[in-house]
Tab-separated table of C-alpha atoms in Angstrom:
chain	number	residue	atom	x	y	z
A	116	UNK	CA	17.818	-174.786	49.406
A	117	UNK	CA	18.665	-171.256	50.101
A	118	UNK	CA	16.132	-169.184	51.966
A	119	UNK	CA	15.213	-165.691	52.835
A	120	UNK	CA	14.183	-166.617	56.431
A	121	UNK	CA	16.154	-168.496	58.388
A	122	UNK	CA	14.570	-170.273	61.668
A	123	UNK	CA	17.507	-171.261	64.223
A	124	UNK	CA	16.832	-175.045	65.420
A	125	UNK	CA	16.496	-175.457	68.645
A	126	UNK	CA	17.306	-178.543	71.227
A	127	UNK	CA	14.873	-180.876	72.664
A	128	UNK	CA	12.599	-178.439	74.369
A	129	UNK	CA	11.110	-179.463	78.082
A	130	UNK	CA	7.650	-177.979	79.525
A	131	UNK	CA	6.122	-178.794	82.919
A	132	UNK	CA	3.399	-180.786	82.935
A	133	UNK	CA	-0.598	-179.448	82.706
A	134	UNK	CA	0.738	-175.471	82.003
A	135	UNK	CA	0.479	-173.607	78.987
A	136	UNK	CA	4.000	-173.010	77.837
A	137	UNK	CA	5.399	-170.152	75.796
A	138	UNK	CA	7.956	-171.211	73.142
A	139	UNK	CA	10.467	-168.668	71.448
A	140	UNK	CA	12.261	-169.415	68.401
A	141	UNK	CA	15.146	-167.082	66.845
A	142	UNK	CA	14.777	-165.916	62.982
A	143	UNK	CA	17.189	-164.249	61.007
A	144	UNK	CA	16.977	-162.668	57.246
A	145	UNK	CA	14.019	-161.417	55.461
A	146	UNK	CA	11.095	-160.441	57.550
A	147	UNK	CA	8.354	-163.377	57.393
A	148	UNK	CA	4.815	-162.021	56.773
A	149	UNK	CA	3.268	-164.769	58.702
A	150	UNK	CA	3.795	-168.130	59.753
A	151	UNK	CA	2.836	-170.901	62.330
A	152	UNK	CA	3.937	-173.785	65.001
A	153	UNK	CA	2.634	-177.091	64.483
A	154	UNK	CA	2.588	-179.743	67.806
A	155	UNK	CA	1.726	-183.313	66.820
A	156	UNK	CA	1.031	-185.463	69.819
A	157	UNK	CA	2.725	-189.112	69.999
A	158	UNK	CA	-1.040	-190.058	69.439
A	159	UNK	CA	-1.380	-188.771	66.473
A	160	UNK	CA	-2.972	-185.524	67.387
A	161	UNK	CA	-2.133	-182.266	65.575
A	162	UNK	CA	-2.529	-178.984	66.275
A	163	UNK	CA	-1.752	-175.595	64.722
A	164	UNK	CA	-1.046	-172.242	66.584
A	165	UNK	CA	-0.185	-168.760	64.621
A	166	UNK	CA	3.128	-167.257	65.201
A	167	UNK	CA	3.950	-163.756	66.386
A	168	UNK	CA	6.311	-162.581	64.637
A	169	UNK	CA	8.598	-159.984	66.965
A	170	UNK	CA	12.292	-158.729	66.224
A	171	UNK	CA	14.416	-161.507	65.664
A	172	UNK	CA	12.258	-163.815	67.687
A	173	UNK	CA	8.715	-166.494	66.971
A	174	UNK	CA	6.488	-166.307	69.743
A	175	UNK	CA	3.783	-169.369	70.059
A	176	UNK	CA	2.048	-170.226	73.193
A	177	UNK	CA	1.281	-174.078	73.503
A	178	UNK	CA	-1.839	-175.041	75.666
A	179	UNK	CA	-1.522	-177.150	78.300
A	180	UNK	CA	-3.197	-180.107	76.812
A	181	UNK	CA	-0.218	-180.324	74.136
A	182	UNK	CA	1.496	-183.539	75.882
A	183	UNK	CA	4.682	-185.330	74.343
A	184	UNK	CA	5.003	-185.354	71.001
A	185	UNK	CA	7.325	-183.023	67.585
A	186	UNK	CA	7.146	-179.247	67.295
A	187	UNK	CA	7.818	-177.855	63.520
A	188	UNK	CA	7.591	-174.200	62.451
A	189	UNK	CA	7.413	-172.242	59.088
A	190	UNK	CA	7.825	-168.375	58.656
A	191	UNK	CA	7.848	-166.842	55.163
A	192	UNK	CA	9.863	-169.607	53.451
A	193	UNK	CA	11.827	-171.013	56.007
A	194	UNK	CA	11.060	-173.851	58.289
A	195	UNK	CA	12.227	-175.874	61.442
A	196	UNK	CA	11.795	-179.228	62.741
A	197	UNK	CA	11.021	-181.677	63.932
A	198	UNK	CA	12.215	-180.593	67.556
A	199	UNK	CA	10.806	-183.068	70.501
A	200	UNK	CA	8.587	-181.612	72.969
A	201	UNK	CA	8.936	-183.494	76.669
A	202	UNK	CA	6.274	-182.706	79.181
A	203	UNK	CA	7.582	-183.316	82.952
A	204	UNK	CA	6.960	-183.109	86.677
A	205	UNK	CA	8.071	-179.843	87.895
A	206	UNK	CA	10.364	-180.350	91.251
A	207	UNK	CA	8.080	-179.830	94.587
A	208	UNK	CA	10.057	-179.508	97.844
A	209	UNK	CA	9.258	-181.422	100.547
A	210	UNK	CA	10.457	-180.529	104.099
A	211	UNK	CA	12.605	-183.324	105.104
A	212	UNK	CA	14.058	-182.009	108.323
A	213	UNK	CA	15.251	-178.792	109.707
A	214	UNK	CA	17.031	-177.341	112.864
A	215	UNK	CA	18.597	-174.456	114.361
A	216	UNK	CA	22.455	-174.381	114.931
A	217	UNK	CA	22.442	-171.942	117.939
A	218	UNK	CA	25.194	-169.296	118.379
A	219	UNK	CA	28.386	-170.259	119.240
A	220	UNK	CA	27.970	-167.803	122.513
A	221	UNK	CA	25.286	-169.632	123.539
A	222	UNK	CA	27.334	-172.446	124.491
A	223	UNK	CA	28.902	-175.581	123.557
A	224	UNK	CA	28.495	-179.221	124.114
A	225	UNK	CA	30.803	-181.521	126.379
A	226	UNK	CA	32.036	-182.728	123.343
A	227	UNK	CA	32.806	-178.793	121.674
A	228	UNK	CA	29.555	-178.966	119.188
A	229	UNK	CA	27.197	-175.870	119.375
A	230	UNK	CA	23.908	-176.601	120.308
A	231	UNK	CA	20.818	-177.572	118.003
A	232	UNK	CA	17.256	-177.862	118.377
A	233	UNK	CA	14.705	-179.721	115.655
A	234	UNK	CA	12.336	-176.716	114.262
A	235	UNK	CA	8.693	-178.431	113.665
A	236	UNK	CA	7.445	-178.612	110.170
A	237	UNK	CA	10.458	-175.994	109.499
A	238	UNK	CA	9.299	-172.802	111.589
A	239	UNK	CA	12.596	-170.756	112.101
A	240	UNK	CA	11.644	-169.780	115.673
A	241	UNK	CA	15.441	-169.330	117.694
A	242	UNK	CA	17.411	-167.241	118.611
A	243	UNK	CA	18.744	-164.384	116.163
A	244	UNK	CA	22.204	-165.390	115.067
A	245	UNK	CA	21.544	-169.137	114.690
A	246	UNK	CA	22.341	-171.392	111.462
A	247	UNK	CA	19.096	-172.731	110.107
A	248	UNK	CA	19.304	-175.825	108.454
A	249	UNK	CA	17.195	-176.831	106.080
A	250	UNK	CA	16.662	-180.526	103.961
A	251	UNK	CA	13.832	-181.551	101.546
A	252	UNK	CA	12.653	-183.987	98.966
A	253	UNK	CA	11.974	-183.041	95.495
A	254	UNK	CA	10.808	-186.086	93.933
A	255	UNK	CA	13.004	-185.604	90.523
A	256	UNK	CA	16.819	-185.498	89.991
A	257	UNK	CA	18.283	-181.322	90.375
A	258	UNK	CA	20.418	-178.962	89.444
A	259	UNK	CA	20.450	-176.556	92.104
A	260	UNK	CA	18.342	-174.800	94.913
A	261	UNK	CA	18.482	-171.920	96.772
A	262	UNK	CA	16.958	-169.953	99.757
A	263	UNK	CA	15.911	-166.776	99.507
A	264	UNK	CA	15.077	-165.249	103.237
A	265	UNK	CA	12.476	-162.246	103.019
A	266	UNK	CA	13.127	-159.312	105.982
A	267	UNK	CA	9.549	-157.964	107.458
A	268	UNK	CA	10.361	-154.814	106.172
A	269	UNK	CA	8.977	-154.363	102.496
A	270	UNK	CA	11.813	-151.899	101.485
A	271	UNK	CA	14.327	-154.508	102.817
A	272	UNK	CA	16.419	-156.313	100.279
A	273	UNK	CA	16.152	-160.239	100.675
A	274	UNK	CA	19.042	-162.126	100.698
A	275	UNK	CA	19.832	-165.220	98.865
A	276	UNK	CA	22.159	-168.476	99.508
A	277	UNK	CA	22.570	-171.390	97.036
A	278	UNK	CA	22.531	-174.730	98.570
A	279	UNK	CA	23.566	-178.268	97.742
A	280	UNK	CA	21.861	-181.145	95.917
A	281	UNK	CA	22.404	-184.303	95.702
A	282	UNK	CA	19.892	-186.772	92.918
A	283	UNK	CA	16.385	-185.427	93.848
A	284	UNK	CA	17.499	-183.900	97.847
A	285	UNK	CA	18.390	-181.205	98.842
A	286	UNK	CA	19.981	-178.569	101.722
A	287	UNK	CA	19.974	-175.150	102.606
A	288	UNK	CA	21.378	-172.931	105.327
A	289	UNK	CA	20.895	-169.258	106.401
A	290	UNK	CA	21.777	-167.327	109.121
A	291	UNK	CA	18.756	-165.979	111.052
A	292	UNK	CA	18.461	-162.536	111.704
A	293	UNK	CA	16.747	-160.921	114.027
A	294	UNK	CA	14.058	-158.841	111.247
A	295	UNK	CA	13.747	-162.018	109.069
A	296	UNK	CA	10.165	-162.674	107.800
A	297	UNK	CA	9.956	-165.857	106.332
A	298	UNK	CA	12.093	-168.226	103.571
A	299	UNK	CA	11.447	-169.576	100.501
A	300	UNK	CA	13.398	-172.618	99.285
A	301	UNK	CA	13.882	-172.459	95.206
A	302	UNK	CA	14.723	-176.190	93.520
A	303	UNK	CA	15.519	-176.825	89.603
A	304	UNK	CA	15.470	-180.143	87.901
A	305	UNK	CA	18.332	-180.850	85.604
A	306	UNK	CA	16.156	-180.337	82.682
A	307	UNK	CA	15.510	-176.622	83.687
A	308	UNK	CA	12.631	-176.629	85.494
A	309	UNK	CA	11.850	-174.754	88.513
A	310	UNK	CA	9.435	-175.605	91.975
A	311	UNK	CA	6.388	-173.644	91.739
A	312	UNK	CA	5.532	-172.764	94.298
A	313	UNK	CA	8.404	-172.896	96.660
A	314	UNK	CA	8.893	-174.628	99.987
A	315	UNK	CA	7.665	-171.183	102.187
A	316	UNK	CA	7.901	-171.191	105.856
A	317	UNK	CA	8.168	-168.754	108.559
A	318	UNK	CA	11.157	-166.938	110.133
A	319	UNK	CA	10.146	-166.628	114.273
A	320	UNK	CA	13.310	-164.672	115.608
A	321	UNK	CA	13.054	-164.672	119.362
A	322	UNK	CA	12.775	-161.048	120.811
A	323	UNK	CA	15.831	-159.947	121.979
A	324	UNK	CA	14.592	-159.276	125.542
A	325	UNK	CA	16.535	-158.581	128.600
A	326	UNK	CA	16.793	-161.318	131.005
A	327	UNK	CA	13.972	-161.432	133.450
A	328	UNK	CA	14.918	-160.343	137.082
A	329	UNK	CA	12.874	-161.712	140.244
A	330	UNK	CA	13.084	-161.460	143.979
A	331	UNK	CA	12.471	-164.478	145.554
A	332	UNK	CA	10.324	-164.302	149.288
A	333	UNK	CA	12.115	-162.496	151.800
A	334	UNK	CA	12.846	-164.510	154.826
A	335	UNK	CA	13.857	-164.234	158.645
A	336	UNK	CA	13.870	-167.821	159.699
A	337	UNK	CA	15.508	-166.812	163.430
A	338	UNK	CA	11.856	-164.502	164.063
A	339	UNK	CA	9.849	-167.991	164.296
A	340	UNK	CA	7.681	-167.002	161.345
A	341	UNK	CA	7.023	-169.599	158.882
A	342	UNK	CA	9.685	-169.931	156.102
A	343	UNK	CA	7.094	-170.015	153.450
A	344	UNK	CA	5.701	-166.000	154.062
A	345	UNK	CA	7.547	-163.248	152.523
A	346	UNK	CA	8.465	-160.893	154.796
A	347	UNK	CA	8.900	-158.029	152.254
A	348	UNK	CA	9.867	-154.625	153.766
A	349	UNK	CA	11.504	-155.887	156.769
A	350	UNK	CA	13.547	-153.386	157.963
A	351	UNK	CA	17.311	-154.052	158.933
A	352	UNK	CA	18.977	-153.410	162.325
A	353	UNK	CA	22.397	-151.005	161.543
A	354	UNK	CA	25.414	-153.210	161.869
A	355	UNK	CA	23.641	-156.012	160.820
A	356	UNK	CA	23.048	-157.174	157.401
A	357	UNK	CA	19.720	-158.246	155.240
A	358	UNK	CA	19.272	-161.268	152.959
A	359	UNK	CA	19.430	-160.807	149.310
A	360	UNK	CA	17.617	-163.567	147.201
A	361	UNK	CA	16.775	-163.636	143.415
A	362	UNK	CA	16.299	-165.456	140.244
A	363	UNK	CA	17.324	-164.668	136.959
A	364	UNK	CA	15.903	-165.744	133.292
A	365	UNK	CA	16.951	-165.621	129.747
A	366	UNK	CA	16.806	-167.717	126.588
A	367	UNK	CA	19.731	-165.707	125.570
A	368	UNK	CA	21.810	-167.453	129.058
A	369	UNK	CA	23.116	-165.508	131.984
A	370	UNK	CA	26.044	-164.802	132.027
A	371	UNK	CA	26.811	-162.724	135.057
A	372	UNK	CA	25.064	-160.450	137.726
A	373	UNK	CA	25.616	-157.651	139.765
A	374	UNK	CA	24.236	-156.282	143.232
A	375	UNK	CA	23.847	-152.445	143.445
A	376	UNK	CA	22.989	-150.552	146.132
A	377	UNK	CA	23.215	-146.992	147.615
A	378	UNK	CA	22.145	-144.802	150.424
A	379	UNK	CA	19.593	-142.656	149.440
A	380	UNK	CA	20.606	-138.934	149.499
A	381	UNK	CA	24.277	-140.148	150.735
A	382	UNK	CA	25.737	-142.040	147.904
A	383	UNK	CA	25.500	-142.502	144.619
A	384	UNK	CA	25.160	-146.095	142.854
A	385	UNK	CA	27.503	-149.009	144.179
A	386	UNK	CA	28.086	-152.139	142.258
A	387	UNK	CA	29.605	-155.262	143.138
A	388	UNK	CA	30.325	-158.302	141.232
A	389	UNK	CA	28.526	-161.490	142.305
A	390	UNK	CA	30.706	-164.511	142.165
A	391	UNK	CA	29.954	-167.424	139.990
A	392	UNK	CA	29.510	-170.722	142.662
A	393	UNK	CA	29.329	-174.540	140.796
A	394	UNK	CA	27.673	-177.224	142.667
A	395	UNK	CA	29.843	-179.334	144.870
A	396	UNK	CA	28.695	-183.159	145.155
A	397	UNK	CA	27.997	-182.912	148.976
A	398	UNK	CA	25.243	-179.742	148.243
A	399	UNK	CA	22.708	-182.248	146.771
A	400	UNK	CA	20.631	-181.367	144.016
A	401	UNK	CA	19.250	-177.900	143.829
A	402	UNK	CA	15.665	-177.046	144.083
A	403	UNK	CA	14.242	-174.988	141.517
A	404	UNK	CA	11.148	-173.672	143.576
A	405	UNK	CA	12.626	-172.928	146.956
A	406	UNK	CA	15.967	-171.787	145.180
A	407	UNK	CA	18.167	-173.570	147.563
A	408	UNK	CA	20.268	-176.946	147.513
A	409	UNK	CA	18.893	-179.967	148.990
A	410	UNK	CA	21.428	-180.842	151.319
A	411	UNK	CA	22.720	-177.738	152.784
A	412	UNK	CA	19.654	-175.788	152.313
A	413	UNK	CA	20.790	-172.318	154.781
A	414	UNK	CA	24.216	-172.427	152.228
A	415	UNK	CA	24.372	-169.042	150.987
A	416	UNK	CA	25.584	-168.321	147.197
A	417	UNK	CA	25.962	-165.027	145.564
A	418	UNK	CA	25.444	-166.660	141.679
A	419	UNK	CA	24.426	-169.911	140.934
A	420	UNK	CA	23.499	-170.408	137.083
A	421	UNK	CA	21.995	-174.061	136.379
A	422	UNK	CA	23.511	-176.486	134.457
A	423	UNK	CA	21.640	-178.493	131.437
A	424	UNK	CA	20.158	-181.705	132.585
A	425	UNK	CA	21.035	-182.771	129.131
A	426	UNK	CA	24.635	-181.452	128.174
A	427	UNK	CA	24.681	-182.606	124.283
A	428	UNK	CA	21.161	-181.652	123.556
A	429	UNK	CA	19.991	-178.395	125.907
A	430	UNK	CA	21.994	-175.419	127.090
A	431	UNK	CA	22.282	-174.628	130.417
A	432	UNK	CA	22.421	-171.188	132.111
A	433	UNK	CA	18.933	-170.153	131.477
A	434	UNK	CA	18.139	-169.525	135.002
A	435	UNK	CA	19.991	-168.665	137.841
A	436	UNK	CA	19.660	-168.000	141.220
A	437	UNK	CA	21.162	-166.225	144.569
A	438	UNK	CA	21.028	-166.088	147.847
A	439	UNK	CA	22.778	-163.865	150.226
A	440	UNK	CA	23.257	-161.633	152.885
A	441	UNK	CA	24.719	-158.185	152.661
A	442	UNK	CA	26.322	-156.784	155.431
A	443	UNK	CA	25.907	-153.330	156.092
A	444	UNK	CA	28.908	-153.321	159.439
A	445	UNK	CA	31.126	-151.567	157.209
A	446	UNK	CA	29.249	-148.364	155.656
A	447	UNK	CA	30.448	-145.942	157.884
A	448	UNK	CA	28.183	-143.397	156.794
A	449	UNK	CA	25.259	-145.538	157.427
A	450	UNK	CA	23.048	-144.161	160.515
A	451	UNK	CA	19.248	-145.364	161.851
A	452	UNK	CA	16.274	-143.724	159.847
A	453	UNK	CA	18.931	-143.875	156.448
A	454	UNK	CA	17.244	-145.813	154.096
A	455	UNK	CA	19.268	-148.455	151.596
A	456	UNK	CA	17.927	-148.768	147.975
A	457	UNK	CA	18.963	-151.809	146.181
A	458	UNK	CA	18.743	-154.063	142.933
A	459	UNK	CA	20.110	-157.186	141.246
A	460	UNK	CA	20.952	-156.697	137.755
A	461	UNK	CA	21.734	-159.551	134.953
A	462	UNK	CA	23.859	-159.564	131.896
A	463	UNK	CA	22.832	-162.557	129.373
A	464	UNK	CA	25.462	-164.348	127.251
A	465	UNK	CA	25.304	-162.292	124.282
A	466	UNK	CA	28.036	-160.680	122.399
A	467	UNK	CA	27.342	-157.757	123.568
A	468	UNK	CA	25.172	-158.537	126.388
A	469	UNK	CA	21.948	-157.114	127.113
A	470	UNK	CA	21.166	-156.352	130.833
A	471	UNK	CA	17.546	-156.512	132.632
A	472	UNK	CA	17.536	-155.654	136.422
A	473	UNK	CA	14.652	-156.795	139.110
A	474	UNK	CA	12.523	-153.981	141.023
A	475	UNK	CA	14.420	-151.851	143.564
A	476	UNK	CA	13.751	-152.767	146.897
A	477	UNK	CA	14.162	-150.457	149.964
A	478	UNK	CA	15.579	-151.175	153.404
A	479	UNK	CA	14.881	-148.758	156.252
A	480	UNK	CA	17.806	-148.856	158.592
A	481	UNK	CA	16.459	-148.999	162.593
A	482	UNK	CA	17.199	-150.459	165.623
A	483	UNK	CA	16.790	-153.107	167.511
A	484	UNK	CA	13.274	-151.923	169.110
A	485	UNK	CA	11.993	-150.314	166.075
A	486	UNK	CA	12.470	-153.980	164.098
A	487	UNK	CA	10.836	-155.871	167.026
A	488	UNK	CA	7.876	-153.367	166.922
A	489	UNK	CA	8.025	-153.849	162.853
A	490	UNK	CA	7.403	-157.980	163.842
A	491	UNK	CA	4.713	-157.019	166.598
A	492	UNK	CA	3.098	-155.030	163.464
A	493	UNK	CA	3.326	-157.800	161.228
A	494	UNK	CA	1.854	-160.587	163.309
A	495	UNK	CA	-1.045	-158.103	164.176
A	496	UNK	CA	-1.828	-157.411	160.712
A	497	UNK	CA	-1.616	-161.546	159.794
A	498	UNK	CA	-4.057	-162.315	162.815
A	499	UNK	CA	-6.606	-159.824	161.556
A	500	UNK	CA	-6.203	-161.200	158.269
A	501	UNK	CA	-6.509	-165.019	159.550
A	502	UNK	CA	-9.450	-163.674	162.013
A	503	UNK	CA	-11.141	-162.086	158.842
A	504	UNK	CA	-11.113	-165.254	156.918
A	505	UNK	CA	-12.517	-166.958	159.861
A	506	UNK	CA	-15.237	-164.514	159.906
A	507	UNK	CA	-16.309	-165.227	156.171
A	508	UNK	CA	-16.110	-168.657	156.561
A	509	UNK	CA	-19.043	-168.258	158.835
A	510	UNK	CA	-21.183	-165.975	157.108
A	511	UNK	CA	-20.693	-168.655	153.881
A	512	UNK	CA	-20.611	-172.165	155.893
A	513	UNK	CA	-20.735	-173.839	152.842
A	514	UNK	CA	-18.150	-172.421	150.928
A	515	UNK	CA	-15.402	-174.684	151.443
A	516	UNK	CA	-12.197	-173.431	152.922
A	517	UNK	CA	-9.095	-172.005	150.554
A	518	UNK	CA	-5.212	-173.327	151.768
A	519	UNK	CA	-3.555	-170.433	150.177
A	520	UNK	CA	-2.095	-167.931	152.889
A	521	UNK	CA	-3.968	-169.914	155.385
């Protein structure tokens, strides 16, 4: 029958479940003056909703109560239907698993894998640079998915990365940078219908800090005082040398480090490379809080960064230590009351590595006198200290006695 108004058909038409859905239908021909939608349930239920008519298109909004069931429409004198109307789940991601694929730089397993760490409940906390890996649940078959990773910065553009599906799972993977904010994983069911909301979690760049520099006690184990004080500001006899001992820290890996030193108001900064030393067999294992190897505990080692307990699963080189002694014999213009400034300064494993350094230290140069009345000083100042202690153990009998520097 021919007819002023034509009403395109449309395919079978899918709606999430429970939401109000707005249907558009495309006209053509003679402006309709009205018309309406009619939804009958697979119940029998009916109902009727008015049309807006717009340019070229039939707007109807069907309320969420409208289950399964036949849509037909008439505008002026044309007509469409019946088209079926399928209510479904929309797809909701679940977090499956995720991990960080750390920077090639960082390091690589015995077996040439970069390293990995599990993320809990999906946090992307590592370091900037890393692959984050992402895999969920959806609980219907898909189409696609996609990641879209939000910088902290509102006037930042986002950046987006389509990942794989396969039936109702489904992957992602980003690289994390170091302004990232948080993601948001996108899924759509082969019918068309997207997750709302998506799978959101947060984006926890480390800092990029420098690595942490730290002198370790300063000792003089020939002056018969105990090992375990620090003997900070010893001076150093000329000719002689002083010991030099550190730890270094970073999350980033250390890669190298560097002792620099100059005479103040002589010279200008020196620098020289500290070389790398790898644990033989016969140096025993090396102890972490005394910085020193079990078996030949007076060895001396310029750089010593430790090795991963677990080779396939942690990095290694996040700590390091030294322990030496610089010899000043050979600095001609070196003469007693000069005073020797120096520092240990770390370069992590980075690209372009960022350096942290440790506080500068001081060395007065004397003689041999001046250092023995420097020791006389010392063990002065440590009785009155142990003397005073005594003292206030007596005025409080009942406090009970403290171990520490005792």
């Amino acid at each position: 029958i021919p007819r002023s108004t034509t009403i395109e058909s449309a395919s079978d038409i899918h709606a999430p479940q429970g939401e109000p859905v707005q249907l558009v239908l495309a006209w053509k021909g003679e402006v309709p003056a009205a018309g309406y939608l009619r939804w009958r349930g697979i119940d029998g239920q009916r109902l009727d909703i008015p049309l807006d008519i717009n340019d070229g298109q039939l707007l109807a909004t069907l309320p969420s109560e409208a289950g399964d069931g036949v849509i037909r429409a008439w505008a002026g004198d044309g007509r469409v239907g019946p088209i079926p109307l399928h209510r479904q789940a929309r797809p909701v991601p679940v977090l499956s698993s995720a991990r960080a694929v750390l920077p090639a730089w960082r390091g690589l397993t015995p077996s040439g894998s970069r390293f990995s760490l599990e993320l809990a409940d999906g946090e992307a906390e590592a370091l900037p640079g890393s692959d984050i890996e992402v895999e969920f649940e959806a609980g219907t078959p898909l189409s696609g998915c996609q990641v879209s990773v939000i910088p902290q910065s509102a006037s930042a553009e986002s950046r987006t990365e389509t990942g794989r599906v396969d039936g109702s799972k489904g992957s992602v993977r980003f690289t994390l940078a170091g302004t990232d904010s948080r993601y948001e994983i996108q899924a759509a069911s082969r019918e068309g219908l997207s997750s709302r909301p998506p799978l959101i979690r947060r984006c926890k760049p480390l800092p990029e800090d420098t690595p942490q520099v730290a002198w370790l006690p300063e000792h003089l184990p020939e002056s018969g005082i105990s090992t375990e004080e620090d003997l900070e500001g010893l001076p150093v006899v000329i000719g002689t040398q002083f010991r030099v001992a550190y730890r270094a820290s970073s999350q980033a890996g250390i890669g190298r480090a560097e002792f620099h030193y100059r005479i103040v108001n002589k010279t200008g900064w020196r620098v020289i490379r500290l070389s790398e030393s790898a644990n033989q067999a016969d140096w025993g294992a090396f102890d972490t809080k005394k910085g020193l190897f079990s078996k030949r505990p007076a060895r001396n080692f310029d750089f010593y960064p430790l090795p991963s307990t677990e080779p396939e699963k942690i990095p290694g080189r996040a700590d390091a230590w030294g322990r030496f002694d610089f010899h000043i014999e050979g600095l001609s213009e070196l003469r007693i009351a000069d005073r020797i400034e120096y520092k240990v300064v770390a370069h992590d494993l980075r690209p372009q590595p960022l350096a942290g350094e440790s506080e500068t230290r001081v060395k007065e140069v004397v003689g041999v006198d001046e250092l023995l009345a420097w020791l006389r000083r010392r063990e002065w100042e440590q009785e009155k200290l142990r003397q005073l202690r005594l003292d206030q153990l007596g005025v409080f009998p009942d406090r009970p006695a403290t171990r520490s520097g005792s």
